[in-house]
Coordinates of N, CA, C and O in Angstrom, one line a residue:
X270 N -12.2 -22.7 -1.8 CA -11.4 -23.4 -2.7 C -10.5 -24.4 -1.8 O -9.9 -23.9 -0.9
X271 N -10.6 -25.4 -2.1 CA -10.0 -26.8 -1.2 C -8.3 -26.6 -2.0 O -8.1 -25.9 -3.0
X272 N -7.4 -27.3 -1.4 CA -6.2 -27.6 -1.7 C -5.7 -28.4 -2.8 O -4.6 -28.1 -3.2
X273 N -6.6 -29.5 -3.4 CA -6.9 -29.8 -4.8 C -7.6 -29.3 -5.8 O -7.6 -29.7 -7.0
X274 N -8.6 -28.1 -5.3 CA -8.7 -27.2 -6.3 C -7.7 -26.6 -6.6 O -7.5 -26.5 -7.8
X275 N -6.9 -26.1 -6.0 CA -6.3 -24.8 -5.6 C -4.6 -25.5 -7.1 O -4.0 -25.0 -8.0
X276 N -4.5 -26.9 -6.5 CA -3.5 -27.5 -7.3 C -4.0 -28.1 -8.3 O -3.1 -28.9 -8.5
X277 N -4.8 -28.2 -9.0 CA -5.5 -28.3 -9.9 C -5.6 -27.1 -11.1 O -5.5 -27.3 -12.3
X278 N -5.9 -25.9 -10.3 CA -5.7 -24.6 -12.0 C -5.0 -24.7 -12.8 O -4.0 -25.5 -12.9
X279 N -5.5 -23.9 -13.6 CA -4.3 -24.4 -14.7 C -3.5 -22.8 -14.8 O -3.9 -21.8 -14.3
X280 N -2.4 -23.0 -15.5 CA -1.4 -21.8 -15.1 C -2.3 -20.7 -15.3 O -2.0 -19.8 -14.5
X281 N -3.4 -20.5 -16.3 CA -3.8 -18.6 -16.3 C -4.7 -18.6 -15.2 O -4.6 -17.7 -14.4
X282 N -5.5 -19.5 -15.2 CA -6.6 -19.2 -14.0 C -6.0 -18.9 -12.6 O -6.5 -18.1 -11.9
X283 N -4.4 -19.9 -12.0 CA -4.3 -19.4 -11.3 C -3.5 -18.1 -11.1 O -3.3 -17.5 -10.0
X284 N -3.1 -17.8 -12.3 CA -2.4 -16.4 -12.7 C -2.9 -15.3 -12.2 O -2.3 -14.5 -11.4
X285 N -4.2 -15.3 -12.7 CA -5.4 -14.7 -13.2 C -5.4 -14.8 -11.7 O -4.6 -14.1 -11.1
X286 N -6.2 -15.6 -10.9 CA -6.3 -15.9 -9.4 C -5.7 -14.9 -7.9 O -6.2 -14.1 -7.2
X287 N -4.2 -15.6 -8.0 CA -3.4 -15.2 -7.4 C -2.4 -14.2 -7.8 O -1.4 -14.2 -7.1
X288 N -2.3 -13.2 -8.9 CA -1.1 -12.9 -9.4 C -1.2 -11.1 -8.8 O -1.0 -10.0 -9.2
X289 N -1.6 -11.5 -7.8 CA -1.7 -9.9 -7.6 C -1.1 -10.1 -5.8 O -0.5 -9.2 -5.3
X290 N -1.2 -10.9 -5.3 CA -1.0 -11.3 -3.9 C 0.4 -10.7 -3.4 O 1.0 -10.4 -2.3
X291 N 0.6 -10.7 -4.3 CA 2.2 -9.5 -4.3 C 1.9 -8.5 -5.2 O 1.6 -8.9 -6.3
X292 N 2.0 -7.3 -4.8 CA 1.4 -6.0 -5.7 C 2.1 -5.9 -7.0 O 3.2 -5.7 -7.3
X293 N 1.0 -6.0 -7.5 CA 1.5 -5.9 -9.2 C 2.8 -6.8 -9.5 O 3.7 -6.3 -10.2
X294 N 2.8 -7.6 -9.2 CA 4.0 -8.7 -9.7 C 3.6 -10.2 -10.1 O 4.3 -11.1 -9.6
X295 N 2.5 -10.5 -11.0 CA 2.1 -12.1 -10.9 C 3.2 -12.8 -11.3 O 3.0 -14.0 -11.4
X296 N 4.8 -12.3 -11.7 CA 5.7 -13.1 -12.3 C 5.8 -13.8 -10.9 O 6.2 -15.0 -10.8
X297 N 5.6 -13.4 -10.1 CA 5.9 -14.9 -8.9 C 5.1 -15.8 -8.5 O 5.6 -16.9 -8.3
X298 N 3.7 -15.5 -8.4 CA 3.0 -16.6 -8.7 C 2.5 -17.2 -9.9 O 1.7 -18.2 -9.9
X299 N 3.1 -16.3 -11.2 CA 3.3 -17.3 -12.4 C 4.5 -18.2 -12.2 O 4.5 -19.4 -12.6
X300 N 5.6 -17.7 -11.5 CA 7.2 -18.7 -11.2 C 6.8 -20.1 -10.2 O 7.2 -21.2 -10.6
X301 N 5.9 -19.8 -8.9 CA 5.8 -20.4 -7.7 C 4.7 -21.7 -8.7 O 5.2 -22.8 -8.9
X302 N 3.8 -21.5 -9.1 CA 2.8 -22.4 -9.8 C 3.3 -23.4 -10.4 O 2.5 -24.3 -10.5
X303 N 4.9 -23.6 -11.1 CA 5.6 -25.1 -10.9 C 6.1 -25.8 -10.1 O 6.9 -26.6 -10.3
X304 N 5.6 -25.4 -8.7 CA 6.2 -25.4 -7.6 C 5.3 -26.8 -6.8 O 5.6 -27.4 -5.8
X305 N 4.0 -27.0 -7.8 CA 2.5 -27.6 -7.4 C 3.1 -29.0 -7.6 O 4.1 -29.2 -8.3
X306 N 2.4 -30.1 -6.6 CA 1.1 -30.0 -6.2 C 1.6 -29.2 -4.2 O 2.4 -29.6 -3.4
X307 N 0.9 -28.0 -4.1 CA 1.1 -27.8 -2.6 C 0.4 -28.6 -1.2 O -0.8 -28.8 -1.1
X308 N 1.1 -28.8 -0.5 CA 0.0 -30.1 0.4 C -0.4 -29.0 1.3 O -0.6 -29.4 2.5
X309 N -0.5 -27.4 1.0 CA -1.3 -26.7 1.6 C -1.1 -25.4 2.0 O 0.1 -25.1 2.2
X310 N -2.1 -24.2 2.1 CA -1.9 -23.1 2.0 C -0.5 -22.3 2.5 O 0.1 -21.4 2.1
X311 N -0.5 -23.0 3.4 CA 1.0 -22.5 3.9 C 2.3 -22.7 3.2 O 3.2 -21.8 3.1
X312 N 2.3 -23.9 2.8 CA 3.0 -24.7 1.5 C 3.5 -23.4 -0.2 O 4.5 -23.0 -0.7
X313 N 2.1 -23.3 -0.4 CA 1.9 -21.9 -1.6 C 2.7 -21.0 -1.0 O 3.8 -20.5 -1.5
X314 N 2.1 -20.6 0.2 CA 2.9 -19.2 1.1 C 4.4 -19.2 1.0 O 5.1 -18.2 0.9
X315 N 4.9 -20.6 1.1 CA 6.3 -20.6 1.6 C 7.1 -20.6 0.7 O 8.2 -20.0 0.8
X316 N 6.5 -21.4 -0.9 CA 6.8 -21.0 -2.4 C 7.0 -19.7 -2.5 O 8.2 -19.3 -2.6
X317 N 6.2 -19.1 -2.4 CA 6.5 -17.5 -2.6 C 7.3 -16.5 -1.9 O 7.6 -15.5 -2.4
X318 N 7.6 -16.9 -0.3 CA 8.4 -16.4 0.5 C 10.0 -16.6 0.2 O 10.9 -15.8 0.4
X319 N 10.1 -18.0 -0.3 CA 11.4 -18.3 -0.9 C 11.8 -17.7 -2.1 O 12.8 -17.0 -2.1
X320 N 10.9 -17.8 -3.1 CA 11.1 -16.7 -4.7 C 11.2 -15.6 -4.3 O 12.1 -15.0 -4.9
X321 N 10.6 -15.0 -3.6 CA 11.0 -13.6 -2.9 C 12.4 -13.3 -2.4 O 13.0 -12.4 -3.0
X322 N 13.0 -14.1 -1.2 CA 14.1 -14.0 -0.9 C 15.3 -14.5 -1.2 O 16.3 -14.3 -0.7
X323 N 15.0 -15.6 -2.7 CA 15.7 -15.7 -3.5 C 16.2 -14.5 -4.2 O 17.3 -14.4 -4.8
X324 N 15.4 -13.8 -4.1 CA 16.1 -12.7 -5.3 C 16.9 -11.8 -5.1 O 16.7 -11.4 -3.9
X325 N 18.2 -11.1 -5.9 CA 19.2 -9.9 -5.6 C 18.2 -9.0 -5.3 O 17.1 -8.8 -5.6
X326 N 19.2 -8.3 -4.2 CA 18.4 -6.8 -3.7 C 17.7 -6.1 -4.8 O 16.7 -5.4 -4.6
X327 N 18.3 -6.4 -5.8 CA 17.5 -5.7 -6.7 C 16.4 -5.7 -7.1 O 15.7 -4.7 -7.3
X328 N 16.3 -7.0 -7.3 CA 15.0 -7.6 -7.4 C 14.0 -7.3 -6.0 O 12.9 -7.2 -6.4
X329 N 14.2 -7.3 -5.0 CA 13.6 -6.8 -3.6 C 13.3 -5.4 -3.7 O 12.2 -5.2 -3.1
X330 N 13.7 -4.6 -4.1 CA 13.7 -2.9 -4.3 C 12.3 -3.1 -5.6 O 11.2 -2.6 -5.6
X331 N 12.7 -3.9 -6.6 CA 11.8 -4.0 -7.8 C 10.6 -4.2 -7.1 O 9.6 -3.5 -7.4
X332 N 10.3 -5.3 -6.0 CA 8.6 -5.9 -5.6 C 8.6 -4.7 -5.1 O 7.8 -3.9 -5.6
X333 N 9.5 -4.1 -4.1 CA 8.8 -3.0 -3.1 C 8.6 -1.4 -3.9 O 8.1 -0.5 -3.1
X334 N 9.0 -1.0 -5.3 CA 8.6 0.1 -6.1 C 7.6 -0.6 -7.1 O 7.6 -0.2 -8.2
X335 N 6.9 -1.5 -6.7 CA 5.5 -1.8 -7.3 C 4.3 -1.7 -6.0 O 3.3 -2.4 -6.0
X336 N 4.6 -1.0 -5.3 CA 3.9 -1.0 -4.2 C 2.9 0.6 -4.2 O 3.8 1.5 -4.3
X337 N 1.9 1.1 -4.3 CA 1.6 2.1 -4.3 C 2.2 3.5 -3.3 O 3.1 3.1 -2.6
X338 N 2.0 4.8 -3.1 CA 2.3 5.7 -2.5 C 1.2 5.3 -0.9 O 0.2 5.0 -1.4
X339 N 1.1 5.2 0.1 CA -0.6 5.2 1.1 C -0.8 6.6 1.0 O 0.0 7.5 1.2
X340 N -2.0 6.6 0.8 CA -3.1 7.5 0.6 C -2.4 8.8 -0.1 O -2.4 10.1 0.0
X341 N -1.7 7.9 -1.0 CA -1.2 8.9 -2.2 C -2.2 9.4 -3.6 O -3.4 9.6 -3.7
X342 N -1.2 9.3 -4.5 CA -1.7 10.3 -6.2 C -2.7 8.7 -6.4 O -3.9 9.0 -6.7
X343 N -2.4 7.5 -6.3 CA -3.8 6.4 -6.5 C -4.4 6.5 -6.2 O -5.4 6.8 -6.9
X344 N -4.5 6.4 -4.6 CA -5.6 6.9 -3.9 C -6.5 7.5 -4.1 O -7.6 7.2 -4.0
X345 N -6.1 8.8 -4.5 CA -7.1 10.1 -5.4 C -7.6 9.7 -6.6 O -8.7 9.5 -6.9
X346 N -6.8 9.5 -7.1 CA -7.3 9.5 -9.2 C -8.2 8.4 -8.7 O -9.2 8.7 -9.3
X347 N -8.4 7.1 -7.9 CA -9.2 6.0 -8.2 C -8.5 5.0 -9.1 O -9.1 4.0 -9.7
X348 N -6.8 5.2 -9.2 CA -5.9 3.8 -9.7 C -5.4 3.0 -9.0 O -4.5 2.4 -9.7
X349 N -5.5 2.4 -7.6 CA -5.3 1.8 -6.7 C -5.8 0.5 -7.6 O -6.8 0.6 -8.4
X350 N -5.1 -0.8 -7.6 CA -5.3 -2.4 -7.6 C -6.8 -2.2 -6.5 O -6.9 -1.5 -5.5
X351 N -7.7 -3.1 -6.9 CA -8.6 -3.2 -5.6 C -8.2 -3.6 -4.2 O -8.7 -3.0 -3.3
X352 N -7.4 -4.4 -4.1 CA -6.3 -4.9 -2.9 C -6.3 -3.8 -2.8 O -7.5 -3.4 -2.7
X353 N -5.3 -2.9 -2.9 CA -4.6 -2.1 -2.1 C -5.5 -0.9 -1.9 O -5.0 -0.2 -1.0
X354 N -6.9 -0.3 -2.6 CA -8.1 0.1 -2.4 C -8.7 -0.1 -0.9 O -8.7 0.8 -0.1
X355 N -9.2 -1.3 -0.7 CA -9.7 -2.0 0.3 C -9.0 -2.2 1.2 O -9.5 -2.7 2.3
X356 N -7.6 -2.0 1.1 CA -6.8 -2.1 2.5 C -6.8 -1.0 2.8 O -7.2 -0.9 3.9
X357 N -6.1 0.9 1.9 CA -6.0 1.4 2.8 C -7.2 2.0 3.2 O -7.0 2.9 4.1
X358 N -8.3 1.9 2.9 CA -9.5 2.4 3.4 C -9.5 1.6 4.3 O -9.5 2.2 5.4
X359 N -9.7 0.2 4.4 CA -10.1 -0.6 6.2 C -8.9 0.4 6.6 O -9.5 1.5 6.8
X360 N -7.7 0.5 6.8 CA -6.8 1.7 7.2 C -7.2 3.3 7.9 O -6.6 4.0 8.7
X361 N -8.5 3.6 7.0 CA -8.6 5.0 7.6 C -8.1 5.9 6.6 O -8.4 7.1 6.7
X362 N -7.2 5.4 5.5 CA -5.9 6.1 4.7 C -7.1 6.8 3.6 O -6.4 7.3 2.7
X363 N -8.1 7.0 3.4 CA -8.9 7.2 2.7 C -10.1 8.7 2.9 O -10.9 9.4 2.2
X364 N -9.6 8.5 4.2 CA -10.3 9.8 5.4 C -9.2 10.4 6.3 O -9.3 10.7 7.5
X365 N -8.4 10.7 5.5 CA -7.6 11.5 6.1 C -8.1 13.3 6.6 O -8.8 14.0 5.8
X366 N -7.7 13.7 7.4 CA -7.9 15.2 7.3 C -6.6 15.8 6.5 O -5.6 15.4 6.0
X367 N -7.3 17.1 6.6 CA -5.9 18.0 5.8 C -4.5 17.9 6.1 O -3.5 17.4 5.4
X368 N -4.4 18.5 7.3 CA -3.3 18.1 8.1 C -2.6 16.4 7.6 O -1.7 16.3 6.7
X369 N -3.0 15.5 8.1 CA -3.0 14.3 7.7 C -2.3 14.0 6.8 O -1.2 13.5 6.8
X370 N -2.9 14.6 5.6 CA -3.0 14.2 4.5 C -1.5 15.1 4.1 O -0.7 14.7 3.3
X371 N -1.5 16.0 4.7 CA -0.2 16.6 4.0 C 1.3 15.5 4.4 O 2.0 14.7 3.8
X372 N 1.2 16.0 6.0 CA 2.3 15.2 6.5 C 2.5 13.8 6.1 O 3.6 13.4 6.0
X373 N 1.3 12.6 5.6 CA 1.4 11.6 4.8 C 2.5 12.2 3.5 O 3.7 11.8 3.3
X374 N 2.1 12.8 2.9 CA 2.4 13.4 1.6 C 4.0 13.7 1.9 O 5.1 13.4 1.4
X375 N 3.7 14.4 2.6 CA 5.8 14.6 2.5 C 6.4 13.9 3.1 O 7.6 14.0 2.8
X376 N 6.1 13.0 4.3 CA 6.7 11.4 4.8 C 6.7 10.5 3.7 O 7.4 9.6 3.3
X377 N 5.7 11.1 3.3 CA 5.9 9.8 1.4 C 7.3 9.9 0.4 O 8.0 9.1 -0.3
X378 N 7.1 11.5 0.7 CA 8.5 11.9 -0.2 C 9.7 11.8 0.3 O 10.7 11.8 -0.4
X379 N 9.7 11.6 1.8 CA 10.8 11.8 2.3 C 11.4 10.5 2.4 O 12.6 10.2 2.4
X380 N 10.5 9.8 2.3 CA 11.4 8.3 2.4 C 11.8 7.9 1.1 O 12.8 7.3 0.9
X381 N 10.7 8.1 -0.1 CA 11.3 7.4 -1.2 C 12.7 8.3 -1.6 O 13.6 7.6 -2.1
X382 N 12.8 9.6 -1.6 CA 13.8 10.1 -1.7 C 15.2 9.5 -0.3 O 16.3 10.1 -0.3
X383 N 15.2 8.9 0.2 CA 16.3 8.6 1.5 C 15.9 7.1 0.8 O 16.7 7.3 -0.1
X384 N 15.6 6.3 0.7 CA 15.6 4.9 0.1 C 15.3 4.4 -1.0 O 15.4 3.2 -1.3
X385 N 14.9 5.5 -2.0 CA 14.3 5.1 -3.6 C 13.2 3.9 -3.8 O 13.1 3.2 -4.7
X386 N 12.4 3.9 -2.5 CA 11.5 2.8 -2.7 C 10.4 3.4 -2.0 O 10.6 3.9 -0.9
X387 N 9.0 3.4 -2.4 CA 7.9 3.6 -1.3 C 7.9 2.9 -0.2 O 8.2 1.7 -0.1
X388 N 7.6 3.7 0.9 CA 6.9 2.9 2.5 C 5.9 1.7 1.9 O 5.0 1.6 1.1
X389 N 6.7 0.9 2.7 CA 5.6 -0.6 2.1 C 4.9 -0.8 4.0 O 5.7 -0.8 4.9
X390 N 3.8 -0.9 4.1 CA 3.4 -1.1 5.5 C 2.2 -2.0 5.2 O 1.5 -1.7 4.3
X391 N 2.0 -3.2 6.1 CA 1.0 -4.2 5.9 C -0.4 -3.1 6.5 O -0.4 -3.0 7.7
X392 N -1.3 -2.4 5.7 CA -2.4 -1.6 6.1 C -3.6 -2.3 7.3 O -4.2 -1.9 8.4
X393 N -3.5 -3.6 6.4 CA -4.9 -4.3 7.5 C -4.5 -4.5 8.9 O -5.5 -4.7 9.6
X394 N -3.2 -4.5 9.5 CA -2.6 -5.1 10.2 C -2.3 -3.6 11.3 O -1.6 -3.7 12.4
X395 N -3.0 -2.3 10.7 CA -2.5 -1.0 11.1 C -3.5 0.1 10.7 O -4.0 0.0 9.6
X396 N -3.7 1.1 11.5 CA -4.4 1.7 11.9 C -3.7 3.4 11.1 O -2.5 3.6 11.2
X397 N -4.4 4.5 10.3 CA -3.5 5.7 10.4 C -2.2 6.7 10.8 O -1.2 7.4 10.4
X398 N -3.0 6.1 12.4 CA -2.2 7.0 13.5 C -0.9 5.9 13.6 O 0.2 6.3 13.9
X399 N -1.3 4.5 13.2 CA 0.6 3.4 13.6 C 0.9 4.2 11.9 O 2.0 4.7 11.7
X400 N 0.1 4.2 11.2 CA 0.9 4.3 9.8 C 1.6 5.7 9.9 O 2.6 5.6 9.2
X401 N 1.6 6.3 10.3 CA 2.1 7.8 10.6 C 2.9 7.8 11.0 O 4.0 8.2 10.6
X402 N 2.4 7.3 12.4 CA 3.9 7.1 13.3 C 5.2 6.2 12.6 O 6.4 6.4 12.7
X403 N 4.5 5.3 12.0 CA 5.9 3.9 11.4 C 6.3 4.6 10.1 O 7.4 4.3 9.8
X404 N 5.8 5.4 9.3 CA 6.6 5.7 8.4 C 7.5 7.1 8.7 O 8.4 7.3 7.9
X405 N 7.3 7.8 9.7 CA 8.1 9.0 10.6 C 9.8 8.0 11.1 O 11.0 8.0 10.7
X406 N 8.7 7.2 12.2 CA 10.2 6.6 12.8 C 10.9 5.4 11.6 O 12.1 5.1 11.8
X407 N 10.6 5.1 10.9 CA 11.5 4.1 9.5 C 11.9 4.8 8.7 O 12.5 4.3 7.7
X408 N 11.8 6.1 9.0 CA 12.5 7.5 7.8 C 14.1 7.3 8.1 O 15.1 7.5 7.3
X409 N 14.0 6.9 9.3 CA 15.3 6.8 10.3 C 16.6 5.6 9.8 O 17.7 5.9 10.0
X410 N 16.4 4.7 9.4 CA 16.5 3.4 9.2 C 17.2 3.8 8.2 O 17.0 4.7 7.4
X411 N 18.4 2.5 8.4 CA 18.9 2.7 7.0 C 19.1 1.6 6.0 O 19.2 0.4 6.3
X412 N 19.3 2.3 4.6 CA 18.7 1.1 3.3 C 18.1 -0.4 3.9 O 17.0 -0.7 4.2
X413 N 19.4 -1.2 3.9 CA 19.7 -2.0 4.1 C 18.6 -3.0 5.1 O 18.1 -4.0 4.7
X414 N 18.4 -2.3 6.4 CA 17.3 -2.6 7.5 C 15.9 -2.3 6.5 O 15.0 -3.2 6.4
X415 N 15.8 -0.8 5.8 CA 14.6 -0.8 5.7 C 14.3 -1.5 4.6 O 13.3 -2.1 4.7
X416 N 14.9 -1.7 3.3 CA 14.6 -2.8 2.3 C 14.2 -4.1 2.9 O 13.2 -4.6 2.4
X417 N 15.0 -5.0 4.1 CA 14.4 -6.4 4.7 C 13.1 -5.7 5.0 O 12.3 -6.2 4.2
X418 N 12.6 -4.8 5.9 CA 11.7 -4.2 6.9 C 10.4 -3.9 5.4 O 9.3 -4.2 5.7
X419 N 10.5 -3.5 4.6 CA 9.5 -3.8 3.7 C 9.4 -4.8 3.0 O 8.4 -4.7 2.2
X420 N 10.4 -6.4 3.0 CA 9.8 -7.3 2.5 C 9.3 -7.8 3.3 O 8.2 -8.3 2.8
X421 N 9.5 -8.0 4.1 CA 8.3 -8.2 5.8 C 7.1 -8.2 5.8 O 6.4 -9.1 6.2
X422 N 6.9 -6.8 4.9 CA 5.8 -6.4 5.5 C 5.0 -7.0 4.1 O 3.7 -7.1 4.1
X423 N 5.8 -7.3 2.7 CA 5.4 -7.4 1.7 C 4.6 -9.1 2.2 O 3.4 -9.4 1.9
X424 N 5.4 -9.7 2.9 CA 5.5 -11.2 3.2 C 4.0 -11.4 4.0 O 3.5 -12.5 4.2
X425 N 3.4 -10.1 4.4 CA 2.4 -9.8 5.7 C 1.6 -10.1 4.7 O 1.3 -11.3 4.5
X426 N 1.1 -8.9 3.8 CA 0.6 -8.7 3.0 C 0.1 -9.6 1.8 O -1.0 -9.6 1.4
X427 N 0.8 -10.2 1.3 CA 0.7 -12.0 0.6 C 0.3 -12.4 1.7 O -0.9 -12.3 1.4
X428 N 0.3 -12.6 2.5 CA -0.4 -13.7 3.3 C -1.7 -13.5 3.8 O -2.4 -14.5 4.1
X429 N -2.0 -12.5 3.9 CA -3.6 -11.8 4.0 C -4.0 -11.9 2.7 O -4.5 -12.9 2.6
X430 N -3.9 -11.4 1.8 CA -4.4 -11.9 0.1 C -4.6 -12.9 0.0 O -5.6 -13.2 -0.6
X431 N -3.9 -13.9 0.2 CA -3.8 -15.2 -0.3 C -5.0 -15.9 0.7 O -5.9 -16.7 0.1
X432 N -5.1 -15.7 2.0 CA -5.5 -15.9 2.6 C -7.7 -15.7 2.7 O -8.7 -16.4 3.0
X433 N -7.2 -14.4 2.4 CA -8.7 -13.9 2.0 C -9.2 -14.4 0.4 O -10.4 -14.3 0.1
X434 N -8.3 -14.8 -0.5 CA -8.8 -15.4 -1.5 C -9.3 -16.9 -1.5 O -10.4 -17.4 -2.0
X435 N -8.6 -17.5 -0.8 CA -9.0 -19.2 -0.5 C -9.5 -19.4 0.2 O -10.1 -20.5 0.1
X436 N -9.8 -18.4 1.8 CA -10.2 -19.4 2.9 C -12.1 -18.5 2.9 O -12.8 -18.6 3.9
X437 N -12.4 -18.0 2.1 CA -13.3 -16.4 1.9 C -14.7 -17.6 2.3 O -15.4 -17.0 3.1
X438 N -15.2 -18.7 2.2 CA -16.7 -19.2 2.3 C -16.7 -20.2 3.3 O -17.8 -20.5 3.7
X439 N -15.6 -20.8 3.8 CA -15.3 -22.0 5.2 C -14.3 -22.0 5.6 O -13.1 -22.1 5.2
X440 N -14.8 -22.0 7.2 CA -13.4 -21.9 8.0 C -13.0 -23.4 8.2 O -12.4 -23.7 9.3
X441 N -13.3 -24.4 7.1 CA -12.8 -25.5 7.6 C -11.7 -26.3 5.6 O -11.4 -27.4 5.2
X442 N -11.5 -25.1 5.3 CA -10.7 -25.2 4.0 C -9.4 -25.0 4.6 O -9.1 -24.4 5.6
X443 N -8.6 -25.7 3.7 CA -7.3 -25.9 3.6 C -6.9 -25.5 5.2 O -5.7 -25.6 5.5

């Protein structure tokens, strides 16, 4: 998809399109899409980085408790978004051993209970053993650092989606 396709959709298709590139939240790329015409992917990106950090903490805690558990209760049942399916498996988060799988499990708890928000960690960008280790030592962190430190990673993560949606058949698009 070229940069005049891309400014070209019409609000549902690119709803429909992009509205997942931030987990479970298309209200921002339904918000960012009057934002058109973009003179380019980075352009879109930066729309959305702003609507992001425009918003009260509150709204920051809201994107980051739309983020799944890693290789939590989704993971199992098979309710994972496909995104976040296909990330934490490239991850390994999918083959966990027992062991693994516990200590994920109560680093899961341990942080949303000490921050009221799930570990948000960009998965493609990370391996099990970093995810392990980074959600142990960010247990540490407090609110304030780790709420920025998961829109970060939210900001990672949009940018790999967005990225793998438009540029997916030529590396000479946008």
């Amino acid at each position: 998809m070229d940069i005049n396709a891309l400014n070209a959709l019409p609000y549902e298709d690119f709803v429909n399109i992009f509205g997942n590139v931030v987990e479970k939240c298309p209200i921002i790329t339904a918000a960012v899409w009057s934002k058109r015409p973009f003179v380019n992917l980075s352009a879109l990106e930066a729309a959305i980085d702003e609507f992001i950090d425009a918003l009260p903490e509150s709204g920051k805690e809201g994107i980051l408790r739309c983020h799944p558990d890693l290789a939590g209760r989704d993971l199992q049942r098979g309710t994972l978004t496909q995104e976040s399916r296909e990330e934490q498996a490239r991850a390994g988060l999918d083959a966990l051993g027992s062991a693994e799988a516990s200590r994920m499990a109560r680093l899961n708890e341990e942080y949303k209970e000490r921050f009221g928000f799930p570990f948000v960690i960009c998965a493609r960008m990370n391996d099990k053993a970093s995810i392990l280790r980074q959600l142990s030592e960010r247990c540490q962190n407090e609110r304030a650092a780790e709420r920025a430190r998961g829109i970060e990673e939210v900001k990672k993560i949009c940018r790999l989606r967005l990225y793998g949606l438009v540029l997916t058949d030529a590396p000479n698009k946008l």
